[in-house]
Tab-separated table of C-alpha atoms in Angstrom:
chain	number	residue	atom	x	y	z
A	911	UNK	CA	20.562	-46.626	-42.239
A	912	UNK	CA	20.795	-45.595	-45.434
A	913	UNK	CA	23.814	-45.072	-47.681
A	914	UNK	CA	21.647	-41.674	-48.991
A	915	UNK	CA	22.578	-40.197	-45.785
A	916	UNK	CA	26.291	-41.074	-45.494
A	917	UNK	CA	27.938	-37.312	-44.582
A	918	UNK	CA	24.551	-35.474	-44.291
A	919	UNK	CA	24.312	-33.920	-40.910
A	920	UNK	CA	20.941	-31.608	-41.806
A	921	UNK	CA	18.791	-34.589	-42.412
A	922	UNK	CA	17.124	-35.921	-39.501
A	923	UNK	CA	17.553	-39.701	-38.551
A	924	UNK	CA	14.829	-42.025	-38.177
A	925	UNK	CA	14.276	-43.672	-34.752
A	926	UNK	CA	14.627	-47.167	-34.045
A	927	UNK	CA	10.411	-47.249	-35.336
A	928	UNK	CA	9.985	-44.939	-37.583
A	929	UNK	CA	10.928	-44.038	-41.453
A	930	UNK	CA	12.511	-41.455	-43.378
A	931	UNK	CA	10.971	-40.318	-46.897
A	932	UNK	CA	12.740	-37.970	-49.336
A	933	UNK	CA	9.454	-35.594	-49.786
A	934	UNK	CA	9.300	-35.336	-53.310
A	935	UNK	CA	5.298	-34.146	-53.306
A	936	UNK	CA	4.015	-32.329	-50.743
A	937	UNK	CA	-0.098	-30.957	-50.388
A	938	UNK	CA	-1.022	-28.169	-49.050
A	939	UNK	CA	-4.213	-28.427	-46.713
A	940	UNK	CA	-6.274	-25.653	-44.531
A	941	UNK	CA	-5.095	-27.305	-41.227
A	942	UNK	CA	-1.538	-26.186	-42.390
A	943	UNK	CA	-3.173	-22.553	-42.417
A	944	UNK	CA	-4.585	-23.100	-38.612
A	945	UNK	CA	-1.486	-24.079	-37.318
A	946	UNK	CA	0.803	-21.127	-38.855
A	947	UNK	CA	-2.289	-18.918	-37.117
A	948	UNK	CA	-2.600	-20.868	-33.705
A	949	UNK	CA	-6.238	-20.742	-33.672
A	950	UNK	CA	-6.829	-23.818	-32.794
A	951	UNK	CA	-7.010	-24.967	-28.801
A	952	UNK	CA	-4.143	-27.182	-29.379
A	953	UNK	CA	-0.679	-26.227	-28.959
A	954	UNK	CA	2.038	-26.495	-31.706
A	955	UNK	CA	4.919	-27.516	-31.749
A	956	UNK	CA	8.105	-24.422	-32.297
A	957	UNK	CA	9.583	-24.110	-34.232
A	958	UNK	CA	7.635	-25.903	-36.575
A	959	UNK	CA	7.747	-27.464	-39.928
A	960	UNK	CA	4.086	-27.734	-41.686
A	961	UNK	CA	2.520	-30.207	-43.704
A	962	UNK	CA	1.131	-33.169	-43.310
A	963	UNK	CA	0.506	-34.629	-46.974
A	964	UNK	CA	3.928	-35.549	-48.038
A	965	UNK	CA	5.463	-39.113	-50.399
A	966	UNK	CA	7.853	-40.275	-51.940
A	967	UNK	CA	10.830	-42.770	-51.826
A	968	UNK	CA	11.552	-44.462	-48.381
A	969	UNK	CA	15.496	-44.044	-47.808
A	970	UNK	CA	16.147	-44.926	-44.642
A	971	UNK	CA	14.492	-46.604	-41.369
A	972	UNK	CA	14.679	-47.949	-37.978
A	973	UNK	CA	15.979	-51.051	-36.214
A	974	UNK	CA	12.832	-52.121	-35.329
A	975	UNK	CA	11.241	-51.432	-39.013
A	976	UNK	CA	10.878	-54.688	-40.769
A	977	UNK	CA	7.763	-54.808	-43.220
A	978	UNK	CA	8.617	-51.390	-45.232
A	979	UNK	CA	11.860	-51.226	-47.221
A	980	UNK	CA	14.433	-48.858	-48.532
A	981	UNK	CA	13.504	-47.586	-51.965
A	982	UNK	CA	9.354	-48.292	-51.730
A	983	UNK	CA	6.783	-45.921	-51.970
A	984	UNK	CA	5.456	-44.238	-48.578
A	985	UNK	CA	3.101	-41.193	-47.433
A	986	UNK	CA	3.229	-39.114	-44.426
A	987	UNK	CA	-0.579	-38.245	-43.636
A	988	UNK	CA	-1.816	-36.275	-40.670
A	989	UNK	CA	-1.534	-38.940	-38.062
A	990	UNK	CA	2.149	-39.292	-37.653
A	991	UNK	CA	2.050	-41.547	-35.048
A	992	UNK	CA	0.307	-43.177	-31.902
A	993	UNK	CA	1.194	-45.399	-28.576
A	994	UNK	CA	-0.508	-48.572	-30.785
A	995	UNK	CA	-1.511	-49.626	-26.976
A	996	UNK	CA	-4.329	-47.786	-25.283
A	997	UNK	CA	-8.040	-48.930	-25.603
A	998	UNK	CA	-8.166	-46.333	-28.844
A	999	UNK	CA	-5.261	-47.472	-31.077
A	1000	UNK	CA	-6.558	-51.289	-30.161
A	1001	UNK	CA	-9.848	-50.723	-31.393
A	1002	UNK	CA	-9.025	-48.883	-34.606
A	1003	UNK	CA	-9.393	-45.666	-33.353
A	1004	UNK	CA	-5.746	-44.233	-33.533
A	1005	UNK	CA	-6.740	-40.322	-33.803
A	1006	UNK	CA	-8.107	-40.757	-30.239
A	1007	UNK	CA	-4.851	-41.739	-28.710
A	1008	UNK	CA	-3.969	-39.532	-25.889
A	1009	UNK	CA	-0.680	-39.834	-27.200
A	1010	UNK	CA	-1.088	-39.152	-30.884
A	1011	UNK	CA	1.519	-37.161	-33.059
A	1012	UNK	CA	0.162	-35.115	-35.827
A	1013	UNK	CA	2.374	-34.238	-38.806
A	1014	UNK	CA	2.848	-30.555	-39.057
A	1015	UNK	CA	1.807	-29.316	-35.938
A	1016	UNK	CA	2.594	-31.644	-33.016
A	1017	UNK	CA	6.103	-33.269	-35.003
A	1018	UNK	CA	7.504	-31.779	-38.160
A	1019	UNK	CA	6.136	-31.982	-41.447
A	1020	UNK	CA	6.060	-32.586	-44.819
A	1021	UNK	CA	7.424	-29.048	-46.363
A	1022	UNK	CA	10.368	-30.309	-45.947
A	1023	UNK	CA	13.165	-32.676	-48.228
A	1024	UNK	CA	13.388	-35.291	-45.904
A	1025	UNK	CA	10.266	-35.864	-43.121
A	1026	UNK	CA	9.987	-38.462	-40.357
A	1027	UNK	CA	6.860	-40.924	-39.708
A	1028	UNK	CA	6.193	-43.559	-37.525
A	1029	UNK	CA	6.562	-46.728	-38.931
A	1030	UNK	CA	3.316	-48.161	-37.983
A	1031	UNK	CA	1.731	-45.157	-39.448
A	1032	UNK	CA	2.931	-44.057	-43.029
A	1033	UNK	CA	1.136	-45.419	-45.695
A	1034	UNK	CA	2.794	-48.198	-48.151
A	1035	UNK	CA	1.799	-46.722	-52.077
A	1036	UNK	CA	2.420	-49.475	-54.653
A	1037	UNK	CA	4.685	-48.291	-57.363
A	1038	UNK	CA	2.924	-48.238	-60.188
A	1039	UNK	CA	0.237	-45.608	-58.189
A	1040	UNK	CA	1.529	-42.363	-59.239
A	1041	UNK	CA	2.974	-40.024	-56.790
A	1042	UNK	CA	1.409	-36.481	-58.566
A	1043	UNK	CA	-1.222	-37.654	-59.612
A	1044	UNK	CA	-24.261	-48.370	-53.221
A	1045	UNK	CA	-27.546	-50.257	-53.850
A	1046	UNK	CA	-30.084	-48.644	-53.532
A	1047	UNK	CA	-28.495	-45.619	-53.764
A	1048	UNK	CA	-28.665	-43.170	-51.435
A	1049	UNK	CA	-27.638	-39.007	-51.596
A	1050	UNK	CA	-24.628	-37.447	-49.952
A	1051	UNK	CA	-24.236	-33.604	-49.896
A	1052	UNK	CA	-20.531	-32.404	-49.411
A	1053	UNK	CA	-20.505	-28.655	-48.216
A	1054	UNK	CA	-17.144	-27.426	-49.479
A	1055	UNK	CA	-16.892	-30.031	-52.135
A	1056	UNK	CA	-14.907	-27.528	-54.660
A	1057	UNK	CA	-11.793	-27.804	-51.866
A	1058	UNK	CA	-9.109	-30.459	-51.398
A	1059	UNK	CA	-11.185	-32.635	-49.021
A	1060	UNK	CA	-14.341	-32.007	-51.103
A	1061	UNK	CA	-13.100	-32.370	-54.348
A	1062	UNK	CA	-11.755	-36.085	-53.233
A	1063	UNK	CA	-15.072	-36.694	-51.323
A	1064	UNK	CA	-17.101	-36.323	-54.601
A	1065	UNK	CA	-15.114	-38.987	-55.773
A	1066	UNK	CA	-14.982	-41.228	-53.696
A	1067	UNK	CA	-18.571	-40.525	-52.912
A	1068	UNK	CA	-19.367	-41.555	-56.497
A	1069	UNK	CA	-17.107	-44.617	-56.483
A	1070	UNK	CA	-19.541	-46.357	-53.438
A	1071	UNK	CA	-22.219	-45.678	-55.661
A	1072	UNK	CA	-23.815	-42.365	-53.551
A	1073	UNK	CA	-25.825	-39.846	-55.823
A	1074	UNK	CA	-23.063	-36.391	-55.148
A	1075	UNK	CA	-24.709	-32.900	-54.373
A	1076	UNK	CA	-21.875	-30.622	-54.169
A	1077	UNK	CA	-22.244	-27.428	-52.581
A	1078	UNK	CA	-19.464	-24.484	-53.311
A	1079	UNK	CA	-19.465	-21.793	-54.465
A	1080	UNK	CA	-19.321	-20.357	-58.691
A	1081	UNK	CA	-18.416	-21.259	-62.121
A	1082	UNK	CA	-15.416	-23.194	-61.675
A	1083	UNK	CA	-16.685	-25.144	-58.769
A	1084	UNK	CA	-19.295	-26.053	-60.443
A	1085	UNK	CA	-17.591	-27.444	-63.425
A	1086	UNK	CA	-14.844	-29.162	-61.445
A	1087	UNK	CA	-17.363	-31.341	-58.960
A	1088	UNK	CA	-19.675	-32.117	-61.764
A	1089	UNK	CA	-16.496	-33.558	-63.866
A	1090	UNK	CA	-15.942	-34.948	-60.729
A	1091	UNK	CA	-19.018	-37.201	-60.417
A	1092	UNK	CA	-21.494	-34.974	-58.911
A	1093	UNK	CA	-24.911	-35.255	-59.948
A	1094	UNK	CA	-26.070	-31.669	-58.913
A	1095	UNK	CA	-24.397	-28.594	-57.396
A	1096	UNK	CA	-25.838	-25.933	-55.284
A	1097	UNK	CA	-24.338	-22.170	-55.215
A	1098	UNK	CA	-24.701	-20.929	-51.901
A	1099	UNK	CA	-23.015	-17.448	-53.195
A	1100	UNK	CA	-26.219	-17.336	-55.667
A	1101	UNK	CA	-28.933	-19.036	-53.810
A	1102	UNK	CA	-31.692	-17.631	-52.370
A	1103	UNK	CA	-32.807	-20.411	-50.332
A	1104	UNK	CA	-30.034	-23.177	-50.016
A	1105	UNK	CA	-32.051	-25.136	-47.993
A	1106	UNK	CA	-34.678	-26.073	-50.425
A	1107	UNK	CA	-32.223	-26.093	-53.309
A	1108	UNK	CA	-30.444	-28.653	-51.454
A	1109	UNK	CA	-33.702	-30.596	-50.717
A	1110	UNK	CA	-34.834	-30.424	-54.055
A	1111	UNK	CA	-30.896	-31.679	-55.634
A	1112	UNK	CA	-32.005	-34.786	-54.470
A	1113	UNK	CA	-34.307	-37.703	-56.493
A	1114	UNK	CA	-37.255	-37.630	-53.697
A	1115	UNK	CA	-36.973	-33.941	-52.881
A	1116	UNK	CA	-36.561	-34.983	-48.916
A	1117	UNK	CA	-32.784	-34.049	-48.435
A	1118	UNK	CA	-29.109	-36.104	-48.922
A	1119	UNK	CA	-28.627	-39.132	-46.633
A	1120	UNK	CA	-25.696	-37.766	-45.297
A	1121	UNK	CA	-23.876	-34.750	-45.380
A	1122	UNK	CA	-20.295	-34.088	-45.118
A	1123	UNK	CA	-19.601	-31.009	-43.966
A	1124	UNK	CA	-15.695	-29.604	-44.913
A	1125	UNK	CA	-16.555	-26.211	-45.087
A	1126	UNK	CA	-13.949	-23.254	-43.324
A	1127	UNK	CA	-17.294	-21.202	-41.610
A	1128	UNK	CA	-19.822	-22.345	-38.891
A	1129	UNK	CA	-23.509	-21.211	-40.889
A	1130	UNK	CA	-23.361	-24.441	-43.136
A	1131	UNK	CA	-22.775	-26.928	-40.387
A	1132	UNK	CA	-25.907	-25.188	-38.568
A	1133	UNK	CA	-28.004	-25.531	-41.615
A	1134	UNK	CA	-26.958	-28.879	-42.405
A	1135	UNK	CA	-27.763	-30.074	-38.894
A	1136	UNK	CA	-30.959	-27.912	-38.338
A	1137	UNK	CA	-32.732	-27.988	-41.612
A	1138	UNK	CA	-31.647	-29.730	-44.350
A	1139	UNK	CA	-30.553	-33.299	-43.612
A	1140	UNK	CA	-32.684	-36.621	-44.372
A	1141	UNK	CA	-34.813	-37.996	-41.757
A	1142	UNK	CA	-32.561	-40.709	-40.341
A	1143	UNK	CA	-29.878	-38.732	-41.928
A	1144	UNK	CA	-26.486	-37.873	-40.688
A	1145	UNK	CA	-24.619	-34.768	-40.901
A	1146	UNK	CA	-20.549	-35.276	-40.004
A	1147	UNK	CA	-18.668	-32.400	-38.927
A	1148	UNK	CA	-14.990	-32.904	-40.632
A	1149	UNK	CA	-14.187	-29.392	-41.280
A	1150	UNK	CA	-12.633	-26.938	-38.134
A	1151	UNK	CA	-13.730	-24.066	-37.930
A	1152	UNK	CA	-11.978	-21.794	-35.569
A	1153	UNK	CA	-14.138	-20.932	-32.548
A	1154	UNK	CA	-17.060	-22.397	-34.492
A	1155	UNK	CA	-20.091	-24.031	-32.475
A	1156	UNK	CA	-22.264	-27.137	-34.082
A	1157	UNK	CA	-26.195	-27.090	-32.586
A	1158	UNK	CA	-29.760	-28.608	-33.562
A	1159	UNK	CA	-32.837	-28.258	-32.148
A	1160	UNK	CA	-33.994	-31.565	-29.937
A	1161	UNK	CA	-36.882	-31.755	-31.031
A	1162	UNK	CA	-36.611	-32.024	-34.856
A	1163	UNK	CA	-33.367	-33.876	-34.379
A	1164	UNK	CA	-35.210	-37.184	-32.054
A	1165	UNK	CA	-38.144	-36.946	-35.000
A	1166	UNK	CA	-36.079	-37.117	-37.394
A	1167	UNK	CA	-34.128	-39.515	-36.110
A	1168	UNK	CA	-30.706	-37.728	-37.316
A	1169	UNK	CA	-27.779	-38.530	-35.869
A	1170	UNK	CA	-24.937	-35.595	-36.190
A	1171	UNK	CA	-21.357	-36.874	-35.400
A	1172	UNK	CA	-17.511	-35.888	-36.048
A	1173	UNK	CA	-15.216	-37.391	-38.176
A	1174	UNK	CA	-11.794	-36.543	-37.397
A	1175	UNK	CA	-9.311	-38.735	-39.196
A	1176	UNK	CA	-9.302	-42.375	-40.766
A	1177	UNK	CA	-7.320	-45.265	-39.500
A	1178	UNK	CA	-4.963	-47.101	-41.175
A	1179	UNK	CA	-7.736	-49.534	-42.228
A	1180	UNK	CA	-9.524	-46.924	-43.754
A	1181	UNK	CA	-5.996	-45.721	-45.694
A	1182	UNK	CA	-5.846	-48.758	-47.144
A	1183	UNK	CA	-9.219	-48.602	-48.502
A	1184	UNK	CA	-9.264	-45.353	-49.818
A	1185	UNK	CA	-5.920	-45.918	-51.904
A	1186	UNK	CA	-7.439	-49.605	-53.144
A	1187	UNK	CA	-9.948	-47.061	-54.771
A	1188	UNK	CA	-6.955	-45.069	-55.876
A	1189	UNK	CA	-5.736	-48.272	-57.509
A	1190	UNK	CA	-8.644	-48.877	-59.224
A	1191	UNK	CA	-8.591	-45.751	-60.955
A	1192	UNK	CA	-11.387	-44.652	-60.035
A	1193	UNK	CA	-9.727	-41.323	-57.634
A	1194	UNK	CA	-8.414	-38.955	-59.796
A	1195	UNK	CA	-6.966	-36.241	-57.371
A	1196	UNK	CA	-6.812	-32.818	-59.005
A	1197	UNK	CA	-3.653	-31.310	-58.166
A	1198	UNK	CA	-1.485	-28.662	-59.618
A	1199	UNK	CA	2.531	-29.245	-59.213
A	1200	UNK	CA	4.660	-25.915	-57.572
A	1201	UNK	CA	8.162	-26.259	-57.714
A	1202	UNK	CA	9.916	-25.026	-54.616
């Protein structure tokens, strides 16, 4: 344990697996907002701390904690935690895990001074990353790209070399994803026909490659999937919804060749690939900094 704790009886102590991180930055994310609301079929922890987004300063750990140490860098994400043994967490696919622990709604969160995370799960951030802060190419659409998850997808998007159509909503949107690294946006507020205008944002007029779909309402993953996406294109649910519904017709769908599928969470492989990208400087996360 750490010599930060000596005498402090309110902050929780790490078991013999899993680290404890002085929050210092915490963000805020729409899940946080389904979980206060319980609309989502899973049950919540309560009382309940939210938050899932949370780093800073490692000061204290485990027993059984060996390859993170007191004083580095670590983030809290989401995933808090997983058995590391069933079929799922051996093939990469951690979120699966029947016994997975999410951060802010199944465990405590990150709103908090001091949060908990499994060991195996928190993410190691290099120092000197700040804390507060594809040939040929193909088209990506990102419905909901002027949000948290869209604003980083644009990015990102951009960095693999994809040509960005963001789709949001007004003036500021629009200037934000195009600084951003989107090529075009589409205004579904002004549009009257978002369909074609997404079509025609692209360089061959047939529709993105891909769409990622991170929007808060059900019409945009039913356009997306019905109308709008590439032949041989994919659209990938990532946003929930409450209560919301995701359907295509079969026939257009086995023409086209489209596959529609649902992305719920990275692994830790895919962590460490997004923050190499971070690294690069090449993710600049736009962020705004509330004191508590």
């Amino acid at each position: 344990m750490s010599k930060h704790l000596t005498n402090v009886s309110r902050v929780p102590r790490p078991r013999p697996d899993e680290v404890l991180v002085n929050v210092e930055y915490s963000g805020v994310c729409h899940t946080d907002l389904h979980a206060v609301n319980g609309d989502w079929p899973i049950a919540t922890k309560l009382p309940l701390v939210g938050g899932h987004e949370g780093a800073d300063v490692v000061v204290a750990h485990g027993e059984l904690v060996k390859d993170i140490e007191i004083g580095e860098h670590a983030g809290i994400k989401w995933l808090n935690g997983s058995c590391l043994a069933c079929d799922f967490c051996q093939q990469a696919d951690e979120p699966l895990c029947p016994k997975a622990l999410f951060s802010g709604y199944k465990v405590d969160g990150t709103f908090q001074q001091y949060a908990i995370g499994k060991a195996a799960h928190v993410t190691r951030i290099p120092k000197v990353v700040p804390l507060d802060a594809v040939v040929p190419r193909q088209s990506v659409a990102i419905v909901g790209a002027g949000g948290g998850l869209g604003s980083l997808a644009c990015q990102y998007a951009k960095a693999m070399g994809l040509r960005v159509s963001a789709i949001d909503a007004g003036e500021e949107k629009e200037k934000m994803t195009k600084e951003l690294g989107a090529a075009a946006f589409c205004d579904f507020a002004k549009s009257e026909n978002l369909v074609k205008d997404v079509q025609a944002a692209t360089e061959d007029g047939t529709g993105p490659h891909a769409v990622l779909l991170v929007a808060v309402s059900e019409k945009p993953f039913q356009q997306a999937a019905e109308q709008y996406v590439h032949p041989r294109g994919t659209a990938v649910a990532i946003g929930l919804p409450a209560g919301a519904f995701l359907k295509a017709p079969v026939f257009e769908t086995v023409i086209g060749m489209k596959t529609i599928k649902g992305s719920y969470v990275g692994n830790r492989k895919d962590t460490s690939e997004a923050l190499d990208f971070f690294k690069q400087g090449l993710i600049k996360a736009p962020f705004k900094t509330i004191a508590m």
